[in-house]
Every structure is written in C-alpha cells, then in structure tokens.
mmCIF file of C-alpha atoms in Angstrom:
data_model
loop_
_atom_site.group_PDB
_atom_site.id
_atom_site.type_symbol
_atom_site.label_atom_id
_atom_site.label_comp_id
_atom_site.label_asym_id
_atom_site.label_seq_id
_atom_site.Cartn_x
_atom_site.Cartn_y
_atom_site.Cartn_z
ATOM 1 C CA MET A 55 112.162 -104.517 -24.194
ATOM 2 C CA THR A 56 115.491 -103.804 -22.503
ATOM 3 C CA ASN A 57 117.407 -105.711 -25.214
ATOM 4 C CA VAL A 58 115.714 -103.642 -27.915
ATOM 5 C CA THR A 59 116.572 -100.390 -26.100
ATOM 6 C CA ASN A 60 120.192 -101.482 -25.641
ATOM 7 C CA LEU A 61 120.376 -102.464 -29.300
ATOM 8 C CA GLU A 62 118.950 -99.084 -30.366
ATOM 9 C CA GLN A 63 121.469 -97.249 -28.177
ATOM 10 C CA THR A 64 124.332 -99.321 -29.577
ATOM 11 C CA MET A 65 123.181 -98.626 -33.138
ATOM 12 C CA LYS A 66 122.976 -94.891 -32.427
ATOM 13 C CA LYS A 67 126.515 -94.953 -31.031
ATOM 14 C CA LEU A 68 127.753 -96.859 -34.076
ATOM 15 C CA ASN A 69 126.022 -94.431 -36.420
ATOM 16 C CA LEU A 70 127.530 -91.443 -34.617
ATOM 17 C CA GLY A 71 130.933 -93.144 -34.654
ATOM 18 C CA SER A 72 130.580 -93.895 -38.358
ATOM 19 C CA LEU A 73 129.539 -90.330 -39.015
ATOM 20 C CA ALA A 74 132.573 -89.028 -37.104
ATOM 21 C CA CYS A 75 134.868 -91.392 -39.026
ATOM 22 C CA MET A 76 133.348 -90.280 -42.314
ATOM 23 C CA CYS A 77 133.890 -86.617 -41.401
ATOM 24 C CA ILE A 78 137.515 -87.264 -40.411
ATOM 25 C CA PHE A 79 138.138 -89.306 -43.581
ATOM 26 C CA SER A 80 136.518 -86.609 -45.699
ATOM 27 C CA SER A 81 138.705 -83.849 -44.229
ATOM 28 C CA LEU A 82 141.838 -86.004 -44.579
ATOM 29 C CA THR A 83 140.998 -86.746 -48.200
ATOM 30 C CA ALA A 84 140.507 -83.039 -48.914
ATOM 31 C CA SER A 85 143.854 -82.185 -47.331
ATOM 32 C CA LEU A 86 145.616 -84.918 -49.348
ATOM 33 C CA GLN A 87 144.374 -83.608 -52.692
ATOM 34 C CA ALA A 88 146.930 -81.890 -54.880
ATOM 35 C CA GLY A 89 146.589 -78.131 -55.023
ATOM 36 C CA PRO A 90 143.852 -75.653 -55.762
ATOM 37 C CA PRO A 91 141.506 -76.378 -58.679
ATOM 38 C CA ALA A 92 143.088 -75.558 -62.050
ATOM 39 C CA THR A 93 143.217 -76.663 -65.676
ATOM 40 C CA ILE A 94 146.165 -76.785 -68.029
ATOM 41 C CA ASP A 95 144.528 -74.203 -70.340
ATOM 42 C CA GLN A 96 145.135 -71.597 -67.625
ATOM 43 C CA LEU A 97 148.859 -71.838 -68.479
ATOM 44 C CA ASP A 98 148.612 -70.960 -72.178
ATOM 45 C CA TRP A 99 150.438 -67.686 -71.394
ATOM 46 C CA MET A 100 153.629 -69.753 -70.828
ATOM 47 C CA THR A 101 153.794 -70.873 -74.472
ATOM 48 C CA GLY A 102 156.735 -69.499 -76.434
ATOM 49 C CA ASN A 103 160.490 -69.215 -76.587
ATOM 50 C CA TRP A 104 162.105 -67.305 -73.721
ATOM 51 C CA ALA A 105 165.802 -66.583 -73.164
ATOM 52 C CA GLY A 106 168.006 -64.609 -70.791
ATOM 53 C CA GLN A 107 171.340 -64.450 -69.043
ATOM 54 C CA LEU A 108 172.109 -66.535 -65.980
ATOM 55 C CA GLY A 109 175.570 -65.404 -64.965
ATOM 56 C CA PRO A 110 177.902 -66.032 -67.924
ATOM 57 C CA ASN A 111 175.410 -68.479 -69.449
ATOM 58 C CA GLN A 112 172.243 -68.158 -71.483
ATOM 59 C CA LEU A 113 169.131 -69.960 -70.255
ATOM 60 C CA GLU A 114 166.516 -70.797 -72.884
ATOM 61 C CA GLU A 115 163.020 -72.188 -72.222
ATOM 62 C CA ASN A 116 160.815 -73.449 -75.040
ATOM 63 C CA TRP A 117 157.230 -74.028 -73.886
ATOM 64 C CA ILE A 118 154.844 -75.845 -76.227
ATOM 65 C CA GLY A 119 151.118 -75.135 -76.084
ATOM 66 C CA SER A 120 148.694 -77.039 -73.912
ATOM 67 C CA GLU A 121 147.206 -80.169 -75.388
ATOM 68 C CA GLY A 122 145.903 -83.430 -73.977
ATOM 69 C CA GLY A 123 145.907 -82.145 -70.398
ATOM 70 C CA SER A 124 149.585 -81.170 -70.388
ATOM 71 C CA ILE A 125 152.094 -78.474 -71.244
ATOM 72 C CA ALA A 126 155.850 -79.049 -71.521
ATOM 73 C CA ALA A 127 159.152 -77.228 -71.851
ATOM 74 C CA MET A 128 162.588 -78.098 -73.090
ATOM 75 C CA VAL A 129 165.248 -76.001 -71.383
ATOM 76 C CA ARG A 130 168.877 -75.533 -72.390
ATOM 77 C CA MET A 131 171.763 -73.670 -70.763
ATOM 78 C CA THR A 132 174.650 -72.639 -72.994
ATOM 79 C CA GLY A 133 177.792 -70.589 -72.596
ATOM 80 C CA GLY A 134 181.361 -70.554 -73.810
ATOM 81 C CA ASP A 135 180.325 -72.239 -77.067
ATOM 82 C CA ALA A 136 179.051 -75.296 -75.177
ATOM 83 C CA THR A 137 175.856 -76.686 -73.685
ATOM 84 C CA SER A 138 176.069 -77.286 -69.946
ATOM 85 C CA MET A 139 172.549 -78.484 -69.107
ATOM 86 C CA PHE A 140 169.286 -79.782 -70.564
ATOM 87 C CA GLU A 141 166.032 -79.828 -68.608
ATOM 88 C CA MET A 142 162.574 -81.237 -69.256
ATOM 89 C CA ILE A 143 159.522 -79.843 -67.494
ATOM 90 C CA THR A 144 156.001 -81.221 -67.722
ATOM 91 C CA ILE A 145 152.868 -79.845 -66.110
ATOM 92 C CA GLU A 146 149.832 -82.123 -66.141
ATOM 93 C CA GLU A 147 146.250 -82.017 -64.949
ATOM 94 C CA VAL A 148 145.888 -84.480 -62.075
ATOM 95 C CA ASP A 149 142.785 -84.855 -59.896
ATOM 96 C CA GLY A 150 141.458 -81.398 -60.804
ATOM 97 C CA SER A 151 144.716 -79.550 -60.125
ATOM 98 C CA LEU A 152 148.198 -79.317 -61.679
ATOM 99 C CA VAL A 153 151.385 -81.304 -61.052
ATOM 100 C CA LEU A 154 154.846 -80.312 -62.315
ATOM 101 C CA ASN A 155 157.688 -82.772 -62.926
ATOM 102 C CA ILE A 156 161.204 -81.556 -63.666
ATOM 103 C CA GLN A 157 164.499 -83.280 -64.428
ATOM 104 C CA GLN A 158 167.918 -82.091 -65.614
ATOM 105 C CA TRP A 159 170.682 -83.723 -67.649
ATOM 106 C CA ASP A 160 174.322 -82.955 -68.309
ATOM 107 C CA PRO A 161 175.630 -83.126 -71.892
ATOM 108 C CA GLY A 162 175.509 -86.662 -73.278
ATOM 109 C CA PHE A 163 172.074 -87.086 -71.677
ATOM 110 C CA GLN A 164 173.596 -87.993 -68.302
ATOM 111 C CA PRO A 165 170.888 -87.486 -65.636
ATOM 112 C CA ARG A 166 171.784 -85.179 -62.763
ATOM 113 C CA THR A 167 169.333 -87.001 -60.460
ATOM 114 C CA GLU A 168 167.900 -90.527 -60.334
ATOM 115 C CA SER A 169 164.353 -89.337 -60.925
ATOM 116 C CA PRO A 170 162.378 -86.161 -61.619
ATOM 117 C CA GLN A 171 161.373 -83.810 -58.840
ATOM 118 C CA LYS A 172 157.597 -83.648 -58.358
ATOM 119 C CA MET A 173 155.782 -80.452 -57.366
ATOM 120 C CA GLU A 174 152.114 -79.698 -56.709
ATOM 121 C CA LEU A 175 150.250 -76.506 -57.485
ATOM 122 C CA GLU A 176 150.279 -74.011 -54.645
ATOM 123 C CA GLN A 177 148.893 -70.884 -56.326
ATOM 124 C CA ILE A 178 147.653 -69.795 -59.746
ATOM 125 C CA THR A 179 146.558 -66.411 -61.126
ATOM 126 C CA GLU A 180 145.877 -65.039 -64.594
ATOM 127 C CA ASN A 181 149.604 -64.645 -65.354
ATOM 128 C CA SER A 182 151.491 -66.514 -62.639
ATOM 129 C CA VAL A 183 151.784 -69.997 -61.197
ATOM 130 C CA LYS A 184 153.663 -71.439 -58.217
ATOM 131 C CA PHE A 185 154.394 -75.053 -57.328
ATOM 132 C CA ARG A 186 155.743 -76.553 -54.085
ATOM 133 C CA ALA A 187 158.010 -79.595 -53.916
ATOM 134 C CA VAL A 188 156.532 -82.884 -52.713
ATOM 135 C CA THR A 189 159.665 -84.927 -53.458
ATOM 136 C CA ASP A 190 163.311 -84.209 -52.798
ATOM 137 C CA GLY A 191 165.282 -82.159 -55.279
ATOM 138 C CA GLY A 192 167.128 -78.904 -55.692
ATOM 139 C CA MET A 193 164.111 -76.605 -55.276
ATOM 140 C CA SER A 194 161.523 -76.082 -52.556
ATOM 141 C CA THR A 195 159.244 -74.090 -54.891
ATOM 142 C CA LEU A 196 159.176 -73.208 -58.565
ATOM 143 C CA GLY A 197 157.068 -70.473 -60.081
ATOM 144 C CA TYR A 198 156.607 -68.559 -63.292
ATOM 145 C CA SER A 199 155.131 -65.148 -64.018
ATOM 146 C CA HIS A 200 154.412 -63.168 -67.162
ATOM 147 C CA PRO A 201 154.121 -59.489 -66.163
ATOM 148 C CA ASP A 202 154.057 -58.213 -69.776
ATOM 149 C CA ALA A 203 154.099 -59.554 -73.342
ATOM 150 C CA GLU A 204 157.908 -59.574 -73.541
ATOM 151 C CA THR A 205 158.849 -60.799 -70.049
ATOM 152 C CA PHE A 206 158.791 -64.277 -68.498
ATOM 153 C CA ILE A 207 160.215 -64.688 -64.991
ATOM 154 C CA ILE A 208 161.250 -67.955 -63.341
ATOM 155 C CA HIS A 209 161.026 -67.907 -59.518
ATOM 156 C CA VAL A 210 163.270 -70.606 -58.024
ATOM 157 C CA GLY A 211 162.669 -71.284 -54.321
ATOM 158 C CA ARG A 212 165.766 -72.620 -52.635
ATOM 159 C CA PRO A 213 165.771 -74.978 -49.637
ATOM 160 C CA ASP A 214 167.133 -72.125 -47.447
ATOM 161 C CA GLY A 215 163.951 -70.113 -48.144
ATOM 162 C CA ASN A 216 165.514 -67.599 -50.534
ATOM 163 C CA VAL A 217 164.006 -67.107 -53.989
ATOM 164 C CA MET A 218 166.078 -66.456 -57.088
ATOM 165 C CA ASP A 219 164.277 -64.656 -59.929
ATOM 166 C CA ILE A 220 165.504 -65.328 -63.466
ATOM 167 C CA PRO A 221 164.064 -62.834 -65.981
ATOM 168 C CA LEU A 222 163.783 -64.022 -69.580
ATOM 169 C CA LYS A 223 162.686 -62.151 -72.702
ATOM 170 C CA ALA A 224 160.498 -63.327 -75.569
ATOM 171 C CA ARG A 225 162.266 -64.225 -78.755
ATOM 172 C CA SER A 226 161.301 -65.808 -82.020
ATOM 173 C CA ILE A 227 163.433 -68.658 -83.332
ATOM 174 C CA TRP A 228 161.215 -69.430 -86.324
#
C-alpha cells in the first residue's frame, strides 16, 4: 500500500510540474508571437501614390493594393535631376499579425545594407500603423498615418528615440 501511495504522490507532483511547465511555455509562446492581431486588408488606406519634399529632395512612395496576404511599396528619392535612392517595402501577414521588411539601394541597384530590416507590428488603428525593429537597421520604429484623404505621413523612429515625420501628399501619375 505504501508503494501505491508513494507512486500516486509522485504522479501528482509530475502532473503539477507538467502543468506549470505548460503554463510557462504557453506564456512564453504568447510573448514570442509577432504583434497584435491584424490582417493586410486593414492597410488598404495606404494604397496610392504619395510624394513630398525631404530637404532638397522629393520622396515618392507608390503603394500597391493588398493581395495574397501582402502589400508593397516602391520608393524613390530624387533631386537635382538625379535619383539618389530606391527602396522596397513589403508588409505581409505572418502568424495572425503583420511583418514589414524594408531595404534601400543606391543608383545602379547597389544595396545600402546586406539584408532587409525586419519589423513587427506594434500598433494598428483605422488609419495608422506602427512597426518596431526586430533586426538591426537604420530605424527603431516605422509608422504611417493617413489623417485625411490627401495626406500620408511617414513616422521614422531613430535609434536615439527621436521621431522624424515626413508628410506626403496624394498625387495621380496615371
């Protein structure tokens, strides 16, 4: 009888230990998930051609509509009758949230970095979105907002904590 009681007590301890491990694993898994729940269709407001001044240069963003779980932009900076930068941005649905990848090139398609910078969704509203960096790169955060039909604002979070807002205006190129 004593062996059975000891066995039962051991099993109870193992079950409680397993339960504790499962709870810890479950909370770790939840904290490792990307960002808040979101779908790519929530970013349809980004679609369009947007342009504005960035110092002596013009910055142009061309966002194509969401399809296949992604949205993408081709960005170009021009000034002084020359192009100084190209940039590709993709936002994809991943594990029930959104992930942004961004990479820049100099003229001649020379990459400015070895690989794209990856960012995960931090916050999303009806007309704004913010991502936080999960890999090294030039930005700690990157966000976009659309306060009215004609305005598109890029919010660039710098490593020093400052945020630079770049206002762009809608334009039609077709």
